[in-house]
Amino acid sequence: MADIMNLMSICRRAGKLTLGMDEVKGTVHSGKAYIVLVTKDLAERSKSEIRRVCEEYETPLYEIPESMYDVGDALGKVYGIMSVTDAGFAKAAVKRLTNPKQ
């Protein structure tokens, strides 16, 4: 699933990826987040917290099959929560997550 990490790397360079709990919650609250991504190894408490926020603001939440360390390798810093603030990048990410063979 390196495909999703390549896309997230491009998204970050474009300035359309927000990283970290507080920053992601801010993008969700402001309506700028198109999707929120969490890693497979994020603590359940953190997943539960971000899930509640996403449900409240009707923001799609996806769990990616990568770990926080995979994210760190791809983006340069270890994070477990990300939001995509661009419709095109969000659509491409969802496509990769729901149809990994395409």
PDB file of N, CA and C in Angstrom:
ATOM      1  N   MET A   1       0.830  -1.197   0.000  1.00  0.00           N
ATOM      2  CA  MET A   1       0.000   0.000   0.000  1.00  0.00           C
ATOM      3  C   MET A   1       0.869   1.254   0.000  1.00  0.00           C
ATOM      4  N   ALA A   2       2.089   1.110  -0.493  1.00  0.00           N
ATOM      5  CA  ALA A   2       2.975   2.268  -0.609  1.00  0.00           C
ATOM      6  C   ALA A   2       2.335   3.340  -1.476  1.00  0.00           C
ATOM      7  N   ASP A   3       1.392   2.947  -2.313  1.00  0.00           N
ATOM      8  CA  ASP A   3       0.680   3.858  -3.191  1.00  0.00           C
ATOM      9  C   ASP A   3       0.037   5.009  -2.414  1.00  0.00           C
ATOM     10  N   ILE A   4      -0.612   4.694  -1.290  1.00  0.00           N
ATOM     11  CA  ILE A   4      -1.274   5.727  -0.495  1.00  0.00           C
ATOM     12  C   ILE A   4      -0.236   6.639   0.151  1.00  0.00           C
ATOM     13  N   MET A   5       0.901   6.085   0.544  1.00  0.00           N
ATOM     14  CA  MET A   5       1.942   6.904   1.157  1.00  0.00           C
ATOM     15  C   MET A   5       2.593   7.823   0.129  1.00  0.00           C
ATOM     16  N   ASN A   6       2.745   7.352  -1.098  1.00  0.00           N
ATOM     17  CA  ASN A   6       3.260   8.219  -2.166  1.00  0.00           C
ATOM     18  C   ASN A   6       2.310   9.392  -2.387  1.00  0.00           C
ATOM     19  N   LEU A   7       1.021   9.097  -2.418  1.00  0.00           N
ATOM     20  CA  LEU A   7       0.021  10.150  -2.603  1.00  0.00           C
ATOM     21  C   LEU A   7       0.056  11.131  -1.431  1.00  0.00           C
ATOM     22  N   MET A   8       0.174  10.636  -0.201  1.00  0.00           N
ATOM     23  CA  MET A   8       0.209  11.514   0.965  1.00  0.00           C
ATOM     24  C   MET A   8       1.459  12.392   0.949  1.00  0.00           C
ATOM     25  N   SER A   9       2.550  11.854   0.448  1.00  0.00           N
ATOM     26  CA  SER A   9       3.782  12.627   0.334  1.00  0.00           C
ATOM     27  C   SER A   9       3.597  13.797  -0.641  1.00  0.00           C
ATOM     28  N   ILE A  10       2.980  13.534  -1.772  1.00  0.00           N
ATOM     29  CA  ILE A  10       2.690  14.580  -2.763  1.00  0.00           C
ATOM     30  C   ILE A  10       1.719  15.604  -2.163  1.00  0.00           C
ATOM     31  N   CYS A  11       0.719  15.104  -1.476  1.00  0.00           N
ATOM     32  CA  CYS A  11      -0.286  15.957  -0.840  1.00  0.00           C
ATOM     33  C   CYS A  11       0.373  16.891   0.181  1.00  0.00           C
ATOM     34  N   ARG A  12       1.310  16.365   0.942  1.00  0.00           N
ATOM     35  CA  ARG A  12       2.003  17.190   1.938  1.00  0.00           C
ATOM     36  C   ARG A  12       2.830  18.276   1.265  1.00  0.00           C
ATOM     37  N   ARG A  13       3.551  17.899   0.219  1.00  0.00           N
ATOM     38  CA  ARG A  13       4.368  18.890  -0.493  1.00  0.00           C
ATOM     39  C   ARG A  13       3.498  19.991  -1.099  1.00  0.00           C
ATOM     40  N   ALA A  14       2.275  19.650  -1.450  1.00  0.00           N
ATOM     41  CA  ALA A  14       1.340  20.631  -2.002  1.00  0.00           C
ATOM     42  C   ALA A  14       0.681  21.482  -0.910  1.00  0.00           C
ATOM     43  N   GLY A  15       0.939  21.140   0.345  1.00  0.00           N
ATOM     44  CA  GLY A  15       0.352  21.886   1.449  1.00  0.00           C
ATOM     45  C   GLY A  15      -1.090  21.538   1.734  1.00  0.00           C
ATOM     46  N   LYS A  16      -1.509  20.348   1.332  1.00  0.00           N
ATOM     47  CA  LYS A  16      -2.905  19.928   1.486  1.00  0.00           C
ATOM     48  C   LYS A  16      -3.083  18.773   2.464  1.00  0.00           C
ATOM     49  N   LEU A  17      -2.073  18.540   3.312  1.00  0.00           N
ATOM     50  CA  LEU A  17      -2.132  17.458   4.292  1.00  0.00           C
ATOM     51  C   LEU A  17      -1.863  18.052   5.665  1.00  0.00           C
ATOM     52  N   THR A  18      -2.764  17.809   6.596  1.00  0.00           N
ATOM     53  CA  THR A  18      -2.612  18.274   7.967  1.00  0.00           C
ATOM     54  C   THR A  18      -2.283  17.074   8.837  1.00  0.00           C
ATOM     55  N   LEU A  19      -1.341  17.250   9.760  1.00  0.00           N
ATOM     56  CA  LEU A  19      -0.857  16.144  10.577  1.00  0.00           C
ATOM     57  C   LEU A  19      -1.011  16.447  12.064  1.00  0.00           C
ATOM     58  N   GLY A  20      -1.401  15.434  12.836  1.00  0.00           N
ATOM     59  CA  GLY A  20      -1.517  15.572  14.285  1.00  0.00           C
ATOM     60  C   GLY A  20      -2.950  15.809  14.738  1.00  0.00           C
ATOM     61  N   MET A  21      -3.246  15.339  15.937  1.00  0.00           N
ATOM     62  CA  MET A  21      -4.614  15.382  16.477  1.00  0.00           C
ATOM     63  C   MET A  21      -5.202  16.793  16.506  1.00  0.00           C
ATOM     64  N   ASP A  22      -4.534  17.723  17.140  1.00  0.00           N
ATOM     65  CA  ASP A  22      -5.113  19.061  17.292  1.00  0.00           C
ATOM     66  C   ASP A  22      -5.299  19.765  15.954  1.00  0.00           C
ATOM     67  N   GLU A  23      -4.311  19.650  15.081  1.00  0.00           N
ATOM     68  CA  GLU A  23      -4.398  20.296  13.779  1.00  0.00           C
ATOM     69  C   GLU A  23      -5.508  19.682  12.927  1.00  0.00           C
ATOM     70  N   VAL A  24      -5.617  18.355  12.973  1.00  0.00           N
ATOM     71  CA  VAL A  24      -6.665  17.669  12.204  1.00  0.00           C
ATOM     72  C   VAL A  24      -8.044  18.034  12.747  1.00  0.00           C
ATOM     73  N   LYS A  25      -8.191  18.044  14.051  1.00  0.00           N
ATOM     74  CA  LYS A  25      -9.475  18.448  14.634  1.00  0.00           C
ATOM     75  C   LYS A  25      -9.842  19.858  14.185  1.00  0.00           C
ATOM     76  N   GLY A  26      -8.846  20.736  14.088  1.00  0.00           N
ATOM     77  CA  GLY A  26      -9.090  22.092  13.622  1.00  0.00           C
ATOM     78  C   GLY A  26      -9.601  22.130  12.189  1.00  0.00           C
ATOM     79  N   THR A  27      -9.012  21.293  11.308  1.00  0.00           N
ATOM     80  CA  THR A  27      -9.470  21.280   9.917  1.00  0.00           C
ATOM     81  C   THR A  27     -10.875  20.685   9.815  1.00  0.00           C
ATOM     82  N   VAL A  28     -11.182  19.722  10.661  1.00  0.00           N
ATOM     83  CA  VAL A  28     -12.529  19.131  10.660  1.00  0.00           C
ATOM     84  C   VAL A  28     -13.535  20.171  11.147  1.00  0.00           C
ATOM     85  N   HIS A  29     -13.226  20.837  12.264  1.00  0.00           N
ATOM     86  CA  HIS A  29     -14.128  21.860  12.815  1.00  0.00           C
ATOM     87  C   HIS A  29     -14.392  22.989  11.825  1.00  0.00           C
ATOM     88  N   SER A  30     -13.360  23.372  11.078  1.00  0.00           N
ATOM     89  CA  SER A  30     -13.507  24.491  10.143  1.00  0.00           C
ATOM     90  C   SER A  30     -14.111  24.075   8.808  1.00  0.00           C
ATOM     91  N   GLY A  31     -14.311  22.764   8.612  1.00  0.00           N
ATOM     92  CA  GLY A  31     -14.900  22.272   7.371  1.00  0.00           C
ATOM     93  C   GLY A  31     -13.906  22.142   6.226  1.00  0.00           C
ATOM     94  N   LYS A  32     -12.613  22.275   6.518  1.00  0.00           N
ATOM     95  CA  LYS A  32     -11.587  22.199   5.472  1.00  0.00           C
ATOM     96  C   LYS A  32     -11.154  20.764   5.170  1.00  0.00           C
ATOM     97  N   ALA A  33     -11.396  19.840   6.082  1.00  0.00           N
ATOM     98  CA  ALA A  33     -10.975  18.446   5.889  1.00  0.00           C
ATOM     99  C   ALA A  33     -11.986  17.705   5.022  1.00  0.00           C
ATOM    100  N   TYR A  34     -11.509  17.128   3.934  1.00  0.00           N
ATOM    101  CA  TYR A  34     -12.365  16.299   3.087  1.00  0.00           C
ATOM    102  C   TYR A  34     -12.417  14.869   3.606  1.00  0.00           C
ATOM    103  N   ILE A  35     -11.285  14.386   4.086  1.00  0.00           N
ATOM    104  CA  ILE A  35     -11.219  13.066   4.720  1.00  0.00           C
ATOM    105  C   ILE A  35     -10.177  13.109   5.837  1.00  0.00           C
ATOM    106  N   VAL A  36     -10.328  12.190   6.779  1.00  0.00           N
ATOM    107  CA  VAL A  36      -9.347  12.007   7.848  1.00  0.00           C
ATOM    108  C   VAL A  36      -8.832  10.581   7.743  1.00  0.00           C
ATOM    109  N   LEU A  37      -7.529  10.430   7.896  1.00  0.00           N
ATOM    110  CA  LEU A  37      -6.878   9.120   7.844  1.00  0.00           C
ATOM    111  C   LEU A  37      -6.213   8.841   9.177  1.00  0.00           C
ATOM    112  N   VAL A  38      -6.360   7.608   9.662  1.00  0.00           N
ATOM    113  CA  VAL A  38      -5.657   7.176  10.871  1.00  0.00           C
ATOM    114  C   VAL A  38      -4.876   5.907  10.545  1.00  0.00           C
ATOM    115  N   THR A  39      -3.757   5.734  11.221  1.00  0.00           N
ATOM    116  CA  THR A  39      -2.930   4.548  10.992  1.00  0.00           C
ATOM    117  C   THR A  39      -3.481   3.359  11.752  1.00  0.00           C
ATOM    118  N   LYS A  40      -3.061   2.177  11.329  1.00  0.00           N
ATOM    119  CA  LYS A  40      -3.564   0.942  11.935  1.00  0.00           C
ATOM    120  C   LYS A  40      -3.144   0.782  13.394  1.00  0.00           C
ATOM    121  N   ASP A  41      -2.037   1.421  13.783  1.00  0.00           N
ATOM    122  CA  ASP A  41      -1.525   1.243  15.141  1.00  0.00           C
ATOM    123  C   ASP A  41      -1.778   2.432  16.057  1.00  0.00           C
ATOM    124  N   LEU A  42      -2.646   3.343  15.649  1.00  0.00           N
ATOM    125  CA  LEU A  42      -2.999   4.472  16.497  1.00  0.00           C
ATOM    126  C   LEU A  42      -3.739   3.945  17.729  1.00  0.00           C
ATOM    127  N   ALA A  43      -3.490   4.536  18.876  1.00  0.00           N
ATOM    128  CA  ALA A  43      -4.132   4.113  20.121  1.00  0.00           C
ATOM    129  C   ALA A  43      -5.656   4.205  19.998  1.00  0.00           C
ATOM    130  N   GLU A  44      -6.345   3.242  20.564  1.00  0.00           N
ATOM    131  CA  GLU A  44      -7.814   3.195  20.486  1.00  0.00           C
ATOM    132  C   GLU A  44      -8.452   4.464  21.039  1.00  0.00           C
ATOM    133  N   ARG A  45      -7.881   5.001  22.091  1.00  0.00           N
ATOM    134  CA  ARG A  45      -8.427   6.220  22.691  1.00  0.00           C
ATOM    135  C   ARG A  45      -8.378   7.371  21.683  1.00  0.00           C
ATOM    136  N   SER A  46      -7.272   7.489  20.976  1.00  0.00           N
ATOM    137  CA  SER A  46      -7.138   8.544  19.966  1.00  0.00           C
ATOM    138  C   SER A  46      -8.078   8.304  18.794  1.00  0.00           C
ATOM    139  N   LYS A  47      -8.197   7.034  18.366  1.00  0.00           N
ATOM    140  CA  LYS A  47      -9.129   6.711  17.277  1.00  0.00           C
ATOM    141  C   LYS A  47     -10.547   7.074  17.671  1.00  0.00           C
ATOM    142  N   SER A  48     -10.911   6.760  18.891  1.00  0.00           N
ATOM    143  CA  SER A  48     -12.254   7.038  19.379  1.00  0.00           C
ATOM    144  C   SER A  48     -12.517   8.543  19.412  1.00  0.00           C
ATOM    145  N   GLU A  49     -11.532   9.307  19.864  1.00  0.00           N
ATOM    146  CA  GLU A  49     -11.676  10.763  19.944  1.00  0.00           C
ATOM    147  C   GLU A  49     -11.872  11.380  18.559  1.00  0.00           C
ATOM    148  N   ILE A  50     -11.031  10.994  17.607  1.00  0.00           N
ATOM    149  CA  ILE A  50     -11.135  11.579  16.264  1.00  0.00           C
ATOM    150  C   ILE A  50     -12.387  11.069  15.548  1.00  0.00           C
ATOM    151  N   ARG A  51     -12.791   9.827  15.832  1.00  0.00           N
ATOM    152  CA  ARG A  51     -14.017   9.282  15.250  1.00  0.00           C
ATOM    153  C   ARG A  51     -15.227  10.112  15.676  1.00  0.00           C
ATOM    154  N   ARG A  52     -15.287  10.480  16.960  1.00  0.00           N
ATOM    155  CA  ARG A  52     -16.408  11.302  17.458  1.00  0.00           C
ATOM    156  C   ARG A  52     -16.466  12.649  16.740  1.00  0.00           C
ATOM    157  N   VAL A  53     -15.304  13.269  16.582  1.00  0.00           N
ATOM    158  CA  VAL A  53     -15.251  14.571  15.902  1.00  0.00           C
ATOM    159  C   VAL A  53     -15.700  14.426  14.450  1.00  0.00           C
ATOM    160  N   CYS A  54     -15.197  13.398  13.778  1.00  0.00           N
ATOM    161  CA  CYS A  54     -15.558  13.175  12.369  1.00  0.00           C
ATOM    162  C   CYS A  54     -17.050  12.900  12.213  1.00  0.00           C
ATOM    163  N   GLU A  55     -17.617  12.122  13.112  1.00  0.00           N
ATOM    164  CA  GLU A  55     -19.049  11.840  13.049  1.00  0.00           C
ATOM    165  C   GLU A  55     -19.863  13.109  13.266  1.00  0.00           C
ATOM    166  N   GLU A  56     -19.438  13.931  14.218  1.00  0.00           N
ATOM    167  CA  GLU A  56     -20.153  15.169  14.520  1.00  0.00           C
ATOM    168  C   GLU A  56     -20.178  16.103  13.309  1.00  0.00           C
ATOM    169  N   TYR A  57     -19.080  16.150  12.566  1.00  0.00           N
ATOM    170  CA  TYR A  57     -18.985  17.057  11.424  1.00  0.00           C
ATOM    171  C   TYR A  57     -19.157  16.344  10.078  1.00  0.00           C
ATOM    172  N   GLU A  58     -19.549  15.088  10.135  1.00  0.00           N
ATOM    173  CA  GLU A  58     -19.818  14.276   8.940  1.00  0.00           C
ATOM    174  C   GLU A  58     -18.629  14.264   7.971  1.00  0.00           C
ATOM    175  N   THR A  59     -17.448  14.067   8.536  1.00  0.00           N
ATOM    176  CA  THR A  59     -16.216  13.970   7.749  1.00  0.00           C
ATOM    177  C   THR A  59     -15.833  12.499   7.655  1.00  0.00           C
ATOM    178  N   PRO A  60     -15.634  11.980   6.450  1.00  0.00           N
ATOM    179  CA  PRO A  60     -15.262  10.569   6.303  1.00  0.00           C
ATOM    180  C   PRO A  60     -13.927  10.253   6.996  1.00  0.00           C
ATOM    181  N   LEU A  61     -13.891   9.114   7.653  1.00  0.00           N
ATOM    182  CA  LEU A  61     -12.700   8.654   8.369  1.00  0.00           C
ATOM    183  C   LEU A  61     -12.299   7.296   7.813  1.00  0.00           C
ATOM    184  N   TYR A  62     -11.017   7.148   7.481  1.00  0.00           N
ATOM    185  CA  TYR A  62     -10.498   5.890   6.950  1.00  0.00           C
ATOM    186  C   TYR A  62      -9.288   5.457   7.751  1.00  0.00           C
ATOM    187  N   GLU A  63      -9.196   4.161   7.990  1.00  0.00           N
ATOM    188  CA  GLU A  63      -7.991   3.606   8.599  1.00  0.00           C
ATOM    189  C   GLU A  63      -7.112   3.073   7.482  1.00  0.00           C
ATOM    190  N   ILE A  64      -5.868   3.524   7.455  1.00  0.00           N
ATOM    191  CA  ILE A  64      -4.937   3.045   6.438  1.00  0.00           C
ATOM    192  C   ILE A  64      -4.160   1.853   6.989  1.00  0.00           C
ATOM    193  N   PRO A  65      -3.697   0.964   6.127  1.00  0.00           N
ATOM    194  CA  PRO A  65      -3.012  -0.243   6.596  1.00  0.00           C
ATOM    195  C   PRO A  65      -1.560  -0.007   7.010  1.00  0.00           C
ATOM    196  N   GLU A  66      -1.096   1.228   6.979  1.00  0.00           N
ATOM    197  CA  GLU A  66       0.266   1.544   7.368  1.00  0.00           C
ATOM    198  C   GLU A  66       0.342   1.893   8.851  1.00  0.00           C
ATOM    199  N   SER A  67       1.542   1.758   9.410  1.00  0.00           N
ATOM    200  CA  SER A  67       1.774   2.138  10.799  1.00  0.00           C
ATOM    201  C   SER A  67       2.253   3.586  10.854  1.00  0.00           C
ATOM    202  N   MET A  68       2.336   4.109  12.058  1.00  0.00           N
ATOM    203  CA  MET A  68       2.849   5.464  12.235  1.00  0.00           C
ATOM    204  C   MET A  68       4.292   5.560  11.726  1.00  0.00           C
ATOM    205  N   TYR A  69       5.032   4.488  11.868  1.00  0.00           N
ATOM    206  CA  TYR A  69       6.432   4.499  11.425  1.00  0.00           C
ATOM    207  C   TYR A  69       6.530   4.481   9.897  1.00  0.00           C
ATOM    208  N   ASP A  70       5.574   3.828   9.244  1.00  0.00           N
ATOM    209  CA  ASP A  70       5.515   3.883   7.776  1.00  0.00           C
ATOM    210  C   ASP A  70       5.243   5.320   7.329  1.00  0.00           C
ATOM    211  N   VAL A  71       4.342   5.983   8.036  1.00  0.00           N
ATOM    212  CA  VAL A  71       4.043   7.380   7.745  1.00  0.00           C
ATOM    213  C   VAL A  71       5.298   8.220   7.961  1.00  0.00           C
ATOM    214  N   GLY A  72       6.018   7.936   9.037  1.00  0.00           N
ATOM    215  CA  GLY A  72       7.255   8.654   9.319  1.00  0.00           C
ATOM    216  C   GLY A  72       8.280   8.481   8.218  1.00  0.00           C
ATOM    217  N   ASP A  73       8.401   7.264   7.699  1.00  0.00           N
ATOM    218  CA  ASP A  73       9.332   7.012   6.597  1.00  0.00           C
ATOM    219  C   ASP A  73       8.947   7.809   5.357  1.00  0.00           C
ATOM    220  N   ALA A  74       7.652   7.900   5.092  1.00  0.00           N
ATOM    221  CA  ALA A  74       7.175   8.574   3.878  1.00  0.00           C
ATOM    222  C   ALA A  74       7.156  10.091   4.013  1.00  0.00           C
ATOM    223  N   LEU A  75       6.825  10.593   5.222  1.00  0.00           N
ATOM    224  CA  LEU A  75       6.609  12.029   5.385  1.00  0.00           C
ATOM    225  C   LEU A  75       7.675  12.734   6.208  1.00  0.00           C
ATOM    226  N   GLY A  76       8.569  11.968   6.816  1.00  0.00           N
ATOM    227  CA  GLY A  76       9.647  12.590   7.576  1.00  0.00           C
ATOM    228  C   GLY A  76       9.377  12.774   9.053  1.00  0.00           C
ATOM    229  N   LYS A  77       8.174  12.509   9.512  1.00  0.00           N
ATOM    230  CA  LYS A  77       7.842  12.613  10.925  1.00  0.00           C
ATOM    231  C   LYS A  77       6.726  11.631  11.239  1.00  0.00           C
ATOM    232  N   VAL A  78       6.797  11.038  12.418  1.00  0.00           N
ATOM    233  CA  VAL A  78       5.836  10.011  12.814  1.00  0.00           C
ATOM    234  C   VAL A  78       4.515  10.654  13.256  1.00  0.00           C
ATOM    235  N   TYR A  79       3.443  10.293  12.546  1.00  0.00           N
ATOM    236  CA  TYR A  79       2.089  10.757  12.876  1.00  0.00           C
ATOM    237  C   TYR A  79       1.120   9.605  12.703  1.00  0.00           C
ATOM    238  N   GLY A  80       0.011   9.654  13.447  1.00  0.00           N
ATOM    239  CA  GLY A  80      -1.012   8.628  13.326  1.00  0.00           C
ATOM    240  C   GLY A  80      -2.331   9.147  12.799  1.00  0.00           C
ATOM    241  N   ILE A  81      -2.453  10.483  12.701  1.00  0.00           N
ATOM    242  CA  ILE A  81      -3.699  11.104  12.256  1.00  0.00           C
ATOM    243  C   ILE A  81      -3.360  12.166  11.215  1.00  0.00           C
ATOM    244  N   MET A  82      -4.088  12.122  10.090  1.00  0.00           N
ATOM    245  CA  MET A  82      -3.872  13.080   9.001  1.00  0.00           C
ATOM    246  C   MET A  82      -5.220  13.487   8.426  1.00  0.00           C
ATOM    247  N   SER A  83      -5.279  14.705   7.901  1.00  0.00           N
ATOM    248  CA  SER A  83      -6.472  15.106   7.149  1.00  0.00           C
ATOM    249  C   SER A  83      -6.034  15.668   5.812  1.00  0.00           C
ATOM    250  N   VAL A  84      -6.858  15.406   4.812  1.00  0.00           N
ATOM    251  CA  VAL A  84      -6.606  15.892   3.457  1.00  0.00           C
ATOM    252  C   VAL A  84      -7.543  17.071   3.225  1.00  0.00           C
ATOM    253  N   THR A  85      -6.959  18.203   2.829  1.00  0.00           N
ATOM    254  CA  THR A  85      -7.747  19.432   2.687  1.00  0.00           C
ATOM    255  C   THR A  85      -7.928  19.849   1.231  1.00  0.00           C
ATOM    256  N   ASP A  86      -7.872  18.888   0.331  1.00  0.00           N
ATOM    257  CA  ASP A  86      -8.080  19.136  -1.089  1.00  0.00           C
ATOM    258  C   ASP A  86      -8.994  18.037  -1.636  1.00  0.00           C
ATOM    259  N   ALA A  87     -10.020  18.437  -2.373  1.00  0.00           N
ATOM    260  CA  ALA A  87     -11.005  17.472  -2.878  1.00  0.00           C
ATOM    261  C   ALA A  87     -10.376  16.447  -3.817  1.00  0.00           C
ATOM    262  N   GLY A  88      -9.497  16.867  -4.684  1.00  0.00           N
ATOM    263  CA  GLY A  88      -8.868  15.952  -5.642  1.00  0.00           C
ATOM    264  C   GLY A  88      -7.991  14.920  -4.966  1.00  0.00           C
ATOM    265  N   PHE A  89      -7.166  15.371  -4.027  1.00  0.00           N
ATOM    266  CA  PHE A  89      -6.316  14.432  -3.289  1.00  0.00           C
ATOM    267  C   PHE A  89      -7.168  13.475  -2.452  1.00  0.00           C
ATOM    268  N   ALA A  90      -8.238  14.003  -1.861  1.00  0.00           N
ATOM    269  CA  ALA A  90      -9.117  13.156  -1.051  1.00  0.00           C
ATOM    270  C   ALA A  90      -9.767  12.074  -1.905  1.00  0.00           C
ATOM    271  N   LYS A  91     -10.243  12.455  -3.079  1.00  0.00           N
ATOM    272  CA  LYS A  91     -10.871  11.494  -3.983  1.00  0.00           C
ATOM    273  C   LYS A  91      -9.866  10.414  -4.399  1.00  0.00           C
ATOM    274  N   ALA A  92      -8.649  10.823  -4.720  1.00  0.00           N
ATOM    275  CA  ALA A  92      -7.607   9.860  -5.114  1.00  0.00           C
ATOM    276  C   ALA A  92      -7.257   8.929  -3.963  1.00  0.00           C
ATOM    277  N   ALA A  93      -7.210   9.451  -2.755  1.00  0.00           N
ATOM    278  CA  ALA A  93      -6.891   8.622  -1.585  1.00  0.00           C
ATOM    279  C   ALA A  93      -7.992   7.593  -1.340  1.00  0.00           C
ATOM    280  N   VAL A  94      -9.238   8.030  -1.398  1.00  0.00           N
ATOM    281  CA  VAL A  94     -10.357   7.114  -1.185  1.00  0.00           C
ATOM    282  C   VAL A  94     -10.341   6.016  -2.246  1.00  0.00           C
ATOM    283  N   LYS A  95     -10.065   6.390  -3.478  1.00  0.00           N
ATOM    284  CA  LYS A  95     -10.006   5.405  -4.558  1.00  0.00           C
ATOM    285  C   LYS A  95      -8.922   4.363  -4.276  1.00  0.00           C
ATOM    286  N   ARG A  96      -7.761   4.815  -3.830  1.00  0.00           N
ATOM    287  CA  ARG A  96      -6.664   3.885  -3.528  1.00  0.00           C
ATOM    288  C   ARG A  96      -6.994   2.986  -2.333  1.00  0.00           C
ATOM    289  N   LEU A  97      -7.708   3.544  -1.357  1.00  0.00           N
ATOM    290  CA  LEU A  97      -8.041   2.768  -0.167  1.00  0.00           C
ATOM    291  C   LEU A  97      -9.167   1.772  -0.398  1.00  0.00           C
ATOM    292  N   THR A  98     -10.102   2.123  -1.281  1.00  0.00           N
ATOM    293  CA  THR A  98     -11.246   1.244  -1.496  1.00  0.00           C
ATOM    294  C   THR A  98     -11.049   0.286  -2.675  1.00  0.00           C
ATOM    295  N   ASN A  99     -10.162   0.633  -3.613  1.00  0.00           N
ATOM    296  CA  ASN A  99      -9.849  -0.207  -4.768  1.00  0.00           C
ATOM    297  C   ASN A  99      -8.337  -0.287  -4.941  1.00  0.00           C
ATOM    298  N   PRO A 100      -7.638  -0.973  -4.042  1.00  0.00           N
ATOM    299  CA  PRO A 100      -6.168  -0.952  -4.068  1.00  0.00           C
ATOM    300  C   PRO A 100      -5.536  -1.491  -5.336  1.00  0.00           C
ATOM    301  N   LYS A 101      -6.233  -2.260  -6.136  1.00  0.00           N
ATOM    302  CA  LYS A 101      -5.659  -2.850  -7.348  1.00  0.00           C
ATOM    303  C   LYS A 101      -5.676  -1.887  -8.525  1.00  0.00           C
ATOM    304  N   GLN A 102      -6.452  -0.799  -8.403  1.00  0.00           N
ATOM    305  CA  GLN A 102      -6.591   0.137  -9.535  1.00  0.00           C
ATOM    306  C   GLN A 102      -5.586   1.251  -9.439  1.00  0.00           C
TER     307      GLN A 102
END
